[in-house]
CSV table of C-alpha atoms and ligand atoms in Angstrom, one decimal:
chain,number,residue,atom,x,y,z
A,1,MET,CA,0.0,0.0,0.0
A,2,LYS,CA,1.1,3.6,-0.7
A,3,ILE,CA,0.8,5.8,2.3
A,4,LEU,CA,0.9,9.6,2.6
A,5,VAL,CA,1.8,11.1,6.0
A,6,VAL,CA,1.1,14.8,6.3
A,7,GLY,CA,3.6,16.7,8.6
A,8,GLY,CA,7.3,17.1,9.0
A,9,GLY,CA,8.5,16.7,12.6
A,10,GLY,CA,9.7,14.2,15.1
A,11,ARG,CA,6.1,12.9,15.6
A,12,GLU,CA,5.7,12.3,11.9
A,13,HIS,CA,9.1,10.5,11.8
A,14,ALA,CA,7.9,8.2,14.6
A,15,ILE,CA,4.6,7.5,12.8
A,16,ILE,CA,6.5,6.8,9.5
A,17,LYS,CA,9.0,4.4,11.2
A,18,SER,CA,6.1,2.6,12.9
A,19,LEU,CA,4.1,2.3,9.6
A,20,LYS,CA,7.2,1.0,7.8
A,21,LYS,CA,7.1,-2.1,10.0
A,22,SER,CA,3.8,-3.1,8.4
A,23,PRO,CA,4.3,-5.8,5.8
A,24,ARG,CA,1.5,-4.3,3.8
A,25,VAL,CA,3.2,-0.9,3.4
A,26,THR,CA,5.2,-0.6,0.1
A,27,GLU,CA,5.9,3.1,-0.1
A,28,ILE,CA,5.6,6.1,2.2
A,29,PHE,CA,5.4,9.8,1.1
A,30,ALA,CA,5.6,12.7,3.5
A,31,ALA,CA,4.2,16.2,3.1
A,32,PRO,CA,6.5,18.0,3.6
A,33,GLY,CA,8.8,15.6,5.6
A,34,ASN,CA,12.3,16.7,6.6
A,35,GLY,CA,16.0,15.9,6.0
A,36,GLY,CA,15.9,13.0,8.5
A,37,ILE,CA,12.5,11.6,7.4
A,38,ALA,CA,14.0,11.4,3.9
A,39,ALA,CA,15.8,8.2,5.1
A,40,ASP,CA,12.4,6.5,5.6
A,41,ALA,CA,10.0,8.2,3.2
A,42,VAL,CA,9.9,10.2,0.0
A,43,CYS,CA,9.7,13.8,1.0
A,44,THR,CA,7.3,15.7,-1.3
A,45,GLY,CA,8.1,19.2,0.2
A,46,ILE,CA,4.4,20.0,0.0
A,47,GLY,CA,3.5,22.2,3.0
A,48,ALA,CA,1.3,20.5,5.7
A,49,LYS,CA,-1.3,23.3,5.3
A,50,ASP,CA,-1.4,23.3,1.5
A,51,LEU,CA,-4.5,21.1,1.5
A,52,GLU,CA,-5.2,21.5,-2.2
A,53,ALA,CA,-1.6,20.4,-3.2
A,54,ILE,CA,-1.8,17.5,-0.7
A,55,THR,CA,-5.1,16.3,-2.1
A,56,ASN,CA,-3.9,16.6,-5.7
A,57,PHE,CA,-0.7,14.7,-4.8
A,58,ALA,CA,-2.7,11.9,-3.1
A,59,ARG,CA,-5.0,11.5,-6.1
A,60,GLU,CA,-2.3,11.7,-8.8
A,61,ASN,CA,-0.1,9.2,-7.0
A,62,ALA,CA,-2.9,6.7,-6.2
A,63,ILE,CA,-2.3,7.0,-2.4
A,64,ASP,CA,-4.1,4.1,-0.7
A,65,PHE,CA,-4.2,5.6,2.8
A,66,ALA,CA,-3.3,9.0,4.3
A,67,VAL,CA,-2.4,10.0,7.9
A,68,VAL,CA,-2.9,13.7,8.8
A,69,ALA,CA,-0.7,14.2,11.9
A,70,PRO,CA,-0.5,18.0,12.8
A,71,ASP,CA,-3.3,20.1,14.3
A,72,ASP,CA,-3.4,22.8,11.6
A,73,PRO,CA,-4.4,20.7,8.6
A,74,LEU,CA,-6.8,18.7,10.7
A,75,VAL,CA,-8.6,21.9,12.0
A,76,LEU,CA,-8.6,23.2,8.4
A,77,GLY,CA,-10.4,20.1,7.2
A,78,ALA,CA,-7.6,18.1,5.4
A,79,VAL,CA,-9.4,14.8,6.2
A,80,ASP,CA,-12.7,16.0,4.7
A,81,LEU,CA,-10.9,16.9,1.5
A,82,LEU,CA,-8.9,13.7,1.2
A,83,GLU,CA,-12.0,11.6,1.9
A,84,ALA,CA,-14.0,13.5,-0.7
A,85,ALA,CA,-11.2,12.6,-3.1
A,86,GLY,CA,-11.8,9.0,-2.3
A,87,ILE,CA,-8.7,8.5,-0.1
A,88,PRO,CA,-9.2,6.8,3.2
A,89,CYS,CA,-7.6,8.9,5.9
A,90,PHE,CA,-6.7,8.6,9.6
A,91,GLY,CA,-7.6,11.7,11.6
A,92,PRO,CA,-10.7,13.5,12.7
A,93,ASN,CA,-12.7,15.6,10.2
A,94,LYS,CA,-13.1,19.3,10.5
A,95,ALA,CA,-16.2,19.1,12.6
A,96,ALA,CA,-14.5,16.9,15.2
A,97,ALA,CA,-11.0,18.6,15.1
A,98,ILE,CA,-12.7,21.6,16.7
A,99,LEU,CA,-12.1,19.8,20.0
A,100,GLU,CA,-8.6,21.2,19.7
A,101,GLY,CA,-9.3,24.0,17.3
A,102,SER,CA,-11.4,26.0,19.8
A,103,LYS,CA,-10.9,26.0,23.5
A,104,VAL,CA,-14.2,27.7,24.0
A,105,PHE,CA,-15.9,24.8,22.2
A,106,SER,CA,-14.0,22.2,24.3
A,107,LYS,CA,-14.7,23.9,27.6
A,108,ASP,CA,-18.4,24.3,26.8
A,109,LEU,CA,-18.6,20.7,25.7
A,110,MET,CA,-17.1,19.6,29.0
A,111,LYS,CA,-19.5,21.7,31.0
A,112,LYS,CA,-22.5,20.5,29.0
A,113,TYR,CA,-21.6,16.8,29.5
A,114,ASN,CA,-20.2,17.1,33.1
A,115,ILE,CA,-16.6,16.1,32.1
A,116,PRO,CA,-14.2,17.2,34.9
A,117,THR,CA,-12.1,20.2,34.0
A,118,ALA,CA,-11.1,23.6,35.5
A,119,GLU,CA,-13.9,26.2,36.2
A,120,TYR,CA,-13.8,28.9,33.5
A,121,ARG,CA,-15.2,32.0,32.0
A,122,VAL,CA,-15.3,33.0,28.3
A,123,PHE,CA,-14.7,36.6,27.2
A,124,ASP,CA,-14.9,38.3,23.8
A,125,ASP,CA,-14.7,41.8,25.3
A,126,MET,CA,-11.4,42.9,26.7
A,127,ALA,CA,-12.8,45.4,29.2
A,128,GLU,CA,-15.0,42.6,30.7
A,129,ALA,CA,-12.1,40.3,30.9
A,130,LEU,CA,-10.0,42.9,32.7
A,131,LYS,CA,-12.8,43.7,35.1
A,132,TYR,CA,-13.2,40.0,36.0
A,133,LEU,CA,-9.5,39.8,36.7
A,134,GLU,CA,-9.7,42.6,39.3
A,135,THR,CA,-11.3,40.1,41.7
A,136,ALA,CA,-10.5,36.7,40.1
A,137,PRO,CA,-8.6,34.1,42.2
A,138,ILE,CA,-4.8,34.2,41.5
A,139,PRO,CA,-3.0,32.2,40.1
A,140,THR,CA,-5.2,32.0,37.1
A,141,VAL,CA,-4.8,30.7,33.5
A,142,VAL,CA,-5.4,32.7,30.3
A,143,LYS,CA,-6.0,30.7,27.1
A,144,ALA,CA,-6.4,32.0,23.6
A,145,ASP,CA,-9.4,30.3,21.9
A,146,GLY,CA,-7.8,29.0,18.7
A,147,LEU,CA,-4.6,27.3,17.7
A,148,ALA,CA,-1.6,29.4,18.7
A,149,LEU,CA,1.4,27.2,17.9
A,150,GLY,CA,1.2,25.7,21.4
A,151,LYS,CA,1.9,29.2,22.9
A,152,GLY,CA,-1.7,30.4,23.6
A,153,VAL,CA,-1.7,29.4,27.3
A,154,THR,CA,-0.4,31.7,30.1
A,155,VAL,CA,-0.3,30.4,33.7
A,156,ALA,CA,-0.3,33.7,35.5
A,157,MET,CA,1.1,33.7,39.0
A,158,THR,CA,0.2,37.3,39.5
A,159,ARG,CA,-2.7,39.6,38.6
A,160,GLU,CA,-0.3,41.7,36.5
A,161,GLU,CA,0.8,38.7,34.4
A,162,ALA,CA,-2.9,37.8,33.8
A,163,VAL,CA,-3.7,41.3,32.7
A,164,GLU,CA,-0.7,41.3,30.4
A,165,ALA,CA,-1.7,38.0,28.9
A,166,VAL,CA,-5.3,39.2,28.2
A,167,LYS,CA,-3.9,42.4,26.6
A,168,SER,CA,-1.5,40.4,24.4
A,169,CYS,CA,-4.3,38.2,23.1
A,170,MET,CA,-7.1,40.8,22.8
A,171,GLU,CA,-5.3,44.2,22.2
A,172,ASP,CA,-1.9,43.3,20.6
A,173,LYS,CA,-3.5,40.2,18.9
A,174,ILE,CA,-0.2,38.3,19.1
A,175,PHE,CA,-2.1,35.1,18.2
A,176,GLY,CA,-4.2,36.9,15.5
A,177,ASP,CA,-7.9,35.9,15.5
A,178,SER,CA,-7.1,33.0,17.8
A,179,GLY,CA,-7.1,35.5,20.7
A,180,SER,CA,-10.2,37.4,20.0
A,181,HIS,CA,-12.0,35.0,22.3
A,182,ILE,CA,-10.3,33.9,25.4
A,183,VAL,CA,-10.9,31.5,28.3
A,184,ILE,CA,-9.8,32.5,31.8
A,185,GLU,CA,-9.8,29.4,34.0
A,186,GLU,CA,-9.1,28.1,37.5
A,187,PHE,CA,-5.5,27.2,38.3
A,188,LEU,CA,-5.3,23.5,39.0
A,189,THR,CA,-2.4,21.6,40.6
A,190,GLY,CA,-1.3,18.0,40.4
A,191,PRO,CA,0.8,15.7,38.3
A,192,GLU,CA,0.2,15.9,34.5
A,193,VAL,CA,-0.3,12.8,32.4
A,194,SER,CA,-0.7,12.6,28.6
A,195,VAL,CA,-2.9,9.8,27.3
A,196,LEU,CA,-3.2,9.3,23.6
A,197,SER,CA,-6.0,7.1,22.5
A,198,PHE,CA,-7.4,5.6,19.4
A,199,THR,CA,-11.1,6.2,19.0
A,200,ASP,CA,-13.6,5.4,16.2
A,201,GLY,CA,-16.7,6.8,17.9
A,202,ASN,CA,-17.6,3.3,19.3
A,203,VAL,CA,-14.8,2.6,21.6
A,204,VAL,CA,-11.8,4.4,23.1
A,205,ILE,CA,-8.6,2.5,23.3
A,206,PRO,CA,-6.0,4.3,25.4
A,207,MET,CA,-2.4,3.9,24.4
A,208,VAL,CA,0.4,3.6,27.0
A,209,SER,CA,0.4,6.7,29.2
A,210,SER,CA,3.3,9.2,29.0
A,211,MET,CA,4.8,12.3,30.6
A,212,ASP,CA,6.0,15.3,28.7
A,213,HIS,CA,8.7,17.8,29.9
A,214,LYS,CA,7.6,21.1,28.5
A,215,ARG,CA,10.0,23.6,30.2
A,216,VAL,CA,13.4,24.1,28.6
A,217,GLY,CA,15.5,23.8,31.8
A,218,ASP,CA,16.3,21.1,34.3
A,219,GLY,CA,13.9,20.9,37.2
A,220,ASP,CA,11.1,22.3,35.0
A,221,THR,CA,12.6,25.8,34.8
A,222,GLY,CA,12.7,28.4,32.0
A,223,PRO,CA,10.3,29.0,29.2
A,224,ASN,CA,7.9,26.5,27.7
A,225,THR,CA,9.0,24.6,24.6
A,226,GLY,CA,7.4,22.1,22.2
A,227,GLY,CA,8.6,19.4,24.6
A,228,MET,CA,12.1,18.5,25.6
A,229,GLY,CA,11.6,14.8,26.2
A,230,THR,CA,9.1,12.2,27.3
A,231,ILE,CA,8.9,8.9,29.2
A,232,ALA,CA,6.3,6.1,29.1
A,233,PRO,CA,4.5,4.7,30.9
A,234,ASN,CA,3.7,7.5,33.3
A,235,PRO,CA,3.9,6.1,36.9
A,236,TYR,CA,1.2,8.5,38.2
A,237,TYR,CA,-1.2,6.8,35.8
A,238,THR,CA,-2.1,3.8,38.0
A,239,GLU,CA,-4.8,1.2,37.1
A,240,GLU,CA,-7.2,3.0,39.4
A,241,VAL,CA,-6.6,6.4,37.8
A,242,ALA,CA,-6.9,4.7,34.3
A,243,ARG,CA,-10.3,3.3,35.3
A,244,GLN,CA,-11.5,6.6,36.6
A,245,CYS,CA,-10.4,8.4,33.5
A,246,MET,CA,-12.1,5.9,31.2
A,247,GLU,CA,-15.4,6.3,33.2
A,248,THR,CA,-15.4,10.0,33.8
A,249,ILE,CA,-13.4,11.5,30.9
A,250,PHE,CA,-12.7,9.2,27.9
A,251,LEU,CA,-16.0,7.6,27.2
A,252,PRO,CA,-18.0,10.7,28.2
A,253,THR,CA,-15.9,12.7,25.7
A,254,MET,CA,-16.5,10.2,22.9
A,255,ARG,CA,-20.2,10.1,23.6
A,256,ALA,CA,-20.5,13.9,23.9
A,257,MET,CA,-18.9,14.3,20.4
A,258,ASN,CA,-21.3,11.7,19.0
A,259,ALA,CA,-24.2,13.5,20.6
A,260,GLU,CA,-23.1,16.8,19.0
A,261,GLY,CA,-23.0,15.1,15.6
A,262,ARG,CA,-19.2,15.4,15.6
A,263,THR,CA,-18.0,11.8,15.9
A,264,PHE,CA,-14.3,11.8,16.5
A,265,LYS,CA,-12.3,9.2,14.6
A,266,GLY,CA,-8.5,9.3,15.0
A,267,CYS,CA,-6.1,9.9,17.8
A,268,LEU,CA,-7.7,11.8,20.6
A,269,TYR,CA,-5.1,13.1,23.1
A,270,PHE,CA,-6.1,13.8,26.7
A,271,GLY,CA,-3.9,16.2,28.6
A,272,LEU,CA,-4.8,15.4,32.2
A,273,MET,CA,-4.1,16.8,35.6
A,274,LEU,CA,-4.5,14.4,38.5
A,275,THR,CA,-5.9,16.8,41.1
A,276,GLU,CA,-7.0,16.1,44.7
A,277,LYS,CA,-10.5,16.0,43.4
A,278,GLY,CA,-9.7,13.4,40.7
A,279,PRO,CA,-8.4,13.5,37.1
A,280,LYS,CA,-9.4,16.6,35.2
A,281,VAL,CA,-8.9,17.6,31.5
A,282,ILE,CA,-6.4,20.3,31.0
A,283,GLU,CA,-6.6,20.1,27.2
A,284,TYR,CA,-7.7,18.0,24.3
A,285,ASN,CA,-5.6,17.6,21.2
A,286,CYS,CA,-7.1,16.1,18.0
A,287,ARG,CA,-3.8,14.3,17.1
A,288,PHE,CA,-0.8,12.4,18.3
A,289,GLY,CA,1.3,14.4,20.8
A,290,ASP,CA,4.8,15.5,20.1
A,291,PRO,CA,7.2,14.2,21.6
A,292,GLU,CA,4.8,11.7,23.3
A,293,THR,CA,4.5,9.8,20.1
A,294,GLN,CA,8.2,9.2,20.1
A,295,VAL,CA,7.9,7.0,23.2
A,296,VAL,CA,4.4,5.6,22.7
A,297,LEU,CA,4.6,4.2,19.2
A,298,PRO,CA,7.9,2.4,19.8
A,299,LEU,CA,6.0,0.4,22.5
A,300,LEU,CA,3.2,-0.5,20.1
A,301,GLU,CA,3.4,-4.2,19.3
A,302,SER,CA,0.3,-4.3,17.0
A,303,ASP,CA,0.5,-3.2,13.3
A,304,LEU,CA,-0.1,0.5,13.2
A,305,LEU,CA,-1.6,0.5,9.7
A,306,THR,CA,-4.1,-2.1,10.7
A,307,VAL,CA,-5.1,-0.1,13.8
A,308,MET,CA,-5.3,3.1,11.9
A,309,GLU,CA,-7.5,1.5,9.2
A,310,ALA,CA,-9.8,0.0,11.9
A,311,THR,CA,-10.1,3.4,13.5
A,312,THR,CA,-11.1,5.0,10.2
A,313,GLN,CA,-13.6,2.1,9.4
A,314,GLY,CA,-15.2,2.1,12.8
A,315,LYS,CA,-13.9,-1.4,13.5
A,316,LEU,CA,-11.6,-0.7,16.5
A,317,ALA,CA,-13.6,-2.9,18.9
A,318,GLU,CA,-12.6,-6.1,17.0
A,319,THR,CA,-9.0,-5.0,16.5
A,320,PRO,CA,-6.3,-5.9,19.0
A,321,VAL,CA,-4.1,-3.0,20.1
A,322,LYS,CA,-1.3,-4.3,22.1
A,323,PHE,CA,1.5,-2.4,23.8
A,324,SER,CA,4.8,-3.8,25.2
A,325,ASP,CA,5.2,-3.7,29.0
A,326,LYS,CA,8.7,-2.2,28.6
A,327,SER,CA,9.4,1.5,29.3
A,328,ALA,CA,10.6,4.1,26.9
A,329,CYS,CA,12.5,7.4,27.2
A,330,CYS,CA,12.9,10.1,24.5
A,331,VAL,CA,15.6,12.8,25.0
A,332,VAL,CA,15.3,15.7,22.7
A,333,LEU,CA,18.5,17.3,21.4
A,334,ALA,CA,17.8,21.0,20.6
A,335,SER,CA,19.8,23.9,19.2
A,336,ASN,CA,21.3,25.8,22.1
A,337,GLY,CA,19.2,28.9,22.7
A,338,TYR,CA,15.9,27.3,21.8
A,339,PRO,CA,13.0,28.3,22.4
A,340,LYS,CA,14.5,31.8,21.9
A,341,LYS,CA,17.2,32.6,19.3
A,342,TYR,CA,19.5,29.8,18.1
A,343,GLU,CA,21.8,29.1,15.2
A,344,SER,CA,21.4,26.3,12.7
A,345,GLY,CA,23.1,24.8,9.7
A,346,TYR,CA,25.5,22.5,11.7
A,347,PRO,CA,26.2,19.0,10.4
A,348,ILE,CA,24.7,16.1,12.4
A,349,THR,CA,26.5,12.8,12.9
A,350,ILE,CA,24.4,9.7,13.9
A,351,PRO,CA,26.5,6.5,14.2
A,352,ALA,CA,25.1,3.7,12.0
A,353,ASP,CA,25.2,1.2,14.8
A,354,LEU,CA,23.3,3.5,17.3
A,355,ASP,CA,21.4,1.3,19.8
A,356,ALA,CA,18.4,3.6,19.8
A,357,GLU,CA,15.8,5.1,17.5
A,358,VAL,CA,16.4,8.7,16.2
A,359,PHE,CA,13.3,10.7,15.2
A,360,VAL,CA,14.3,13.8,13.3
A,361,ALA,CA,12.4,17.0,13.9
A,362,GLY,CA,14.4,20.0,12.6
A,363,ALA,CA,17.1,19.0,10.1
A,364,LYS,CA,17.5,19.4,6.3
A,365,LEU,CA,19.7,17.7,3.7
A,366,ASP,CA,22.3,20.0,2.3
A,367,GLY,CA,24.4,18.3,-0.5
A,368,GLY,CA,23.7,14.9,1.1
A,369,VAL,CA,24.7,16.1,4.5
A,370,LEU,CA,22.1,16.2,7.3
A,371,LYS,CA,22.3,19.7,9.0
A,372,THR,CA,20.4,21.3,11.9
A,373,SER,CA,17.5,23.5,10.8
A,374,GLY,CA,15.2,23.9,13.7
A,375,GLY,CA,15.0,24.5,17.5
A,376,ARG,CA,14.2,20.9,18.4
A,377,VAL,CA,16.6,19.0,16.1
A,378,LEU,CA,15.9,15.3,17.0
A,379,GLY,CA,14.8,12.9,19.7
A,380,VAL,CA,16.7,9.8,20.8
A,381,THR,CA,14.3,7.1,22.1
A,382,ALA,CA,15.5,4.0,24.0
A,383,LEU,CA,13.5,1.2,25.5
A,384,GLY,CA,14.3,-0.7,28.6
A,385,ASP,CA,12.8,-3.4,30.9
A,386,THR,CA,12.5,-0.7,33.5
A,387,LEU,CA,12.2,3.1,33.4
A,388,GLU,CA,15.7,3.5,34.8
A,389,GLU,CA,17.2,1.3,32.0
A,390,ALA,CA,15.3,3.2,29.3
A,391,ILE,CA,16.5,6.6,30.7
A,392,GLU,CA,20.1,5.5,31.1
A,393,LYS,CA,20.2,4.1,27.6
A,394,ALA,CA,18.5,7.1,26.0
A,395,TYR,CA,21.2,9.4,27.5
A,396,ALA,CA,24.1,7.0,26.7
A,397,GLN,CA,23.0,6.8,23.1
A,398,ALA,CA,22.1,10.5,22.8
A,399,ALA,CA,25.7,11.2,23.7
A,400,ASN,CA,26.8,9.5,20.5
A,401,VAL,CA,24.7,11.8,18.3
A,402,LYS,CA,26.6,14.9,17.7
A,403,PHE,CA,26.2,18.4,16.3
A,404,GLU,CA,27.6,21.7,17.3
A,405,ASN,CA,25.6,23.8,19.8
A,406,ALA,CA,23.5,20.8,20.9
A,407,TYR,CA,21.5,21.2,24.1
A,408,CYS,CA,19.4,18.7,26.1
A,409,ARG,CA,17.8,18.6,29.5
A,410,ARG,CA,19.7,16.2,31.8
A,411,ASP,CA,16.7,15.2,33.9
A,412,ILE,CA,14.1,13.6,31.5
A,413,GLY,CA,12.4,11.0,33.6
A,414,ALA,CA,13.8,12.1,36.9
A,415,ARG,CA,10.4,13.2,38.3
A,416,ALA,CA,8.8,10.0,37.1
A,417,LEU,CA,11.4,7.9,39.0
A,418,GLN,CA,10.8,9.9,42.1
A,419,ALA,CA,7.0,9.5,41.7
A,420,ARG,CA,7.4,5.8,41.3
A,421,GLU,CA,9.3,5.6,44.6
A,422,ALA,CA,6.8,7.7,46.4
A,423,LEU,CA,3.8,5.7,45.0
A,424,LYS,CA,5.4,2.4,46.1
B,501,AMP,P1,0.5,24.4,26.4
B,501,AMP,O1,1.3,23.2,26.1
B,501,AMP,O2,1.1,25.7,26.0
B,501,AMP,O3,-1.0,24.2,26.0
B,501,AMP,O4,0.5,24.6,28.0
B,501,AMP,C1,-0.3,23.9,28.7
B,501,AMP,C2,0.3,23.8,30.0
B,501,AMP,O5,-0.2,24.8,30.9
B,501,AMP,C3,-0.2,22.5,30.7
B,501,AMP,O6,0.7,21.4,30.4
B,501,AMP,C4,-0.2,22.9,32.1
B,501,AMP,O7,1.0,22.7,32.7
B,501,AMP,C5,-0.5,24.3,32.1
B,501,AMP,N1,-2.0,24.6,32.4
B,501,AMP,C6,-3.0,24.7,31.5
B,501,AMP,N2,-4.2,24.8,32.1
B,501,AMP,C7,-3.9,24.8,33.4
B,501,AMP,C8,-4.8,25.0,34.6
B,501,AMP,N3,-6.1,25.1,34.5
B,501,AMP,N4,-4.2,24.9,35.8
B,501,AMP,C9,-2.8,24.8,35.9
B,501,AMP,N5,-2.0,24.6,34.8
B,501,AMP,C10,-2.5,24.7,33.6
B,502,LIG,N1,3.3,17.4,23.8
B,502,LIG,C1,2.2,18.2,23.8
B,502,LIG,C2,1.5,18.3,22.5
B,502,LIG,O1,1.7,17.6,21.6
B,502,LIG,O2,0.6,19.2,22.4
């Protein structure tokens, strides 16, 4: 089968490497792909948001199955267009992708269907938002309604910060129209867990749980990034928590979307916070997480293509989805300076006998040489029988991958190990 994967980051590289294991896959194309993905797929260079070019390419090249990985094309309706062109496609349609595309939609959905989440208020008038902030409990959280490159959330520890965040969204419009509506919500505390799931509107099959490390610095310090590393499984996600989440969050969300006439088929990502009052939804994503996918898919033992097809066809209930009971750790190597200013264009060396998987996010081929081209350059994922083993191996192998100005966090998985000890 000929497969098209839309996207060009580490997540897409992990999806492609996983699909490649399927005996039924003969050729994979990426739109756009990147210099590292080029080792595993034909990179078309077509932009992930160029829906017309993507659909034309899929039709002209007789693509048998497409996977739309990033949020932007999903929210823009890539799946609807590909399906209309007769190409089976993994991912939610536009009507369902709104679950990530609009925070106001997702908060109102949770309220309507009693799905646990932070208390909130919606504002489309700046004066009202600022007035509310005069007496709102602090800390508070300000969220732009629409997609904002993952930067639309401000956790404000002071009233001034909250006011600033509201003004940036609604006056300076730093997120464009995404910020013309905002959500101001209750500040929650507790450990965070990412749960990616397959859902076809009939069942929800959670994948192995994971933990992201969003801040740039060790000990969760410094600015937020796209994710500096991940581990799986997440020790906070015990069997009891999993049961609670299925009952109070996963199935109610699936049913709510069905009831709204917006059946969600694809990967539904639950960003959860385990509060004293039980698990609550921090955010929904309508897609695989990045870099969660880089630890979750290497643990998938079932054939990814088969599972994706079953999701699309509404046949998940009869399809086995099995994960290894090993652990995984992904250490992201970034360009020094990221998420602020950084330099790129440095050659990358990856030993051929590296005992780990490398998922390339920001690199391009320059005269046959792989060179850095982005903030997050690549992720090194290792598996182990225990979390300790996976972490140790990921760092040992990451040390063999070299480029000038490389930076990584030294403590990916440290909090998970502490948590496991505390939960014993
Ligand atoms: P982002 O990845 O930019 O969407 O940032 C989301 C992060 O903001 C989450 O991972 C949480 O750490 C934090 N966050 C979002 N909503 C809340 C909330 N209601 N209470 C506390 N922290 C939150
Ligand atoms: N790792 C968080 C996300 O993919 O949104």
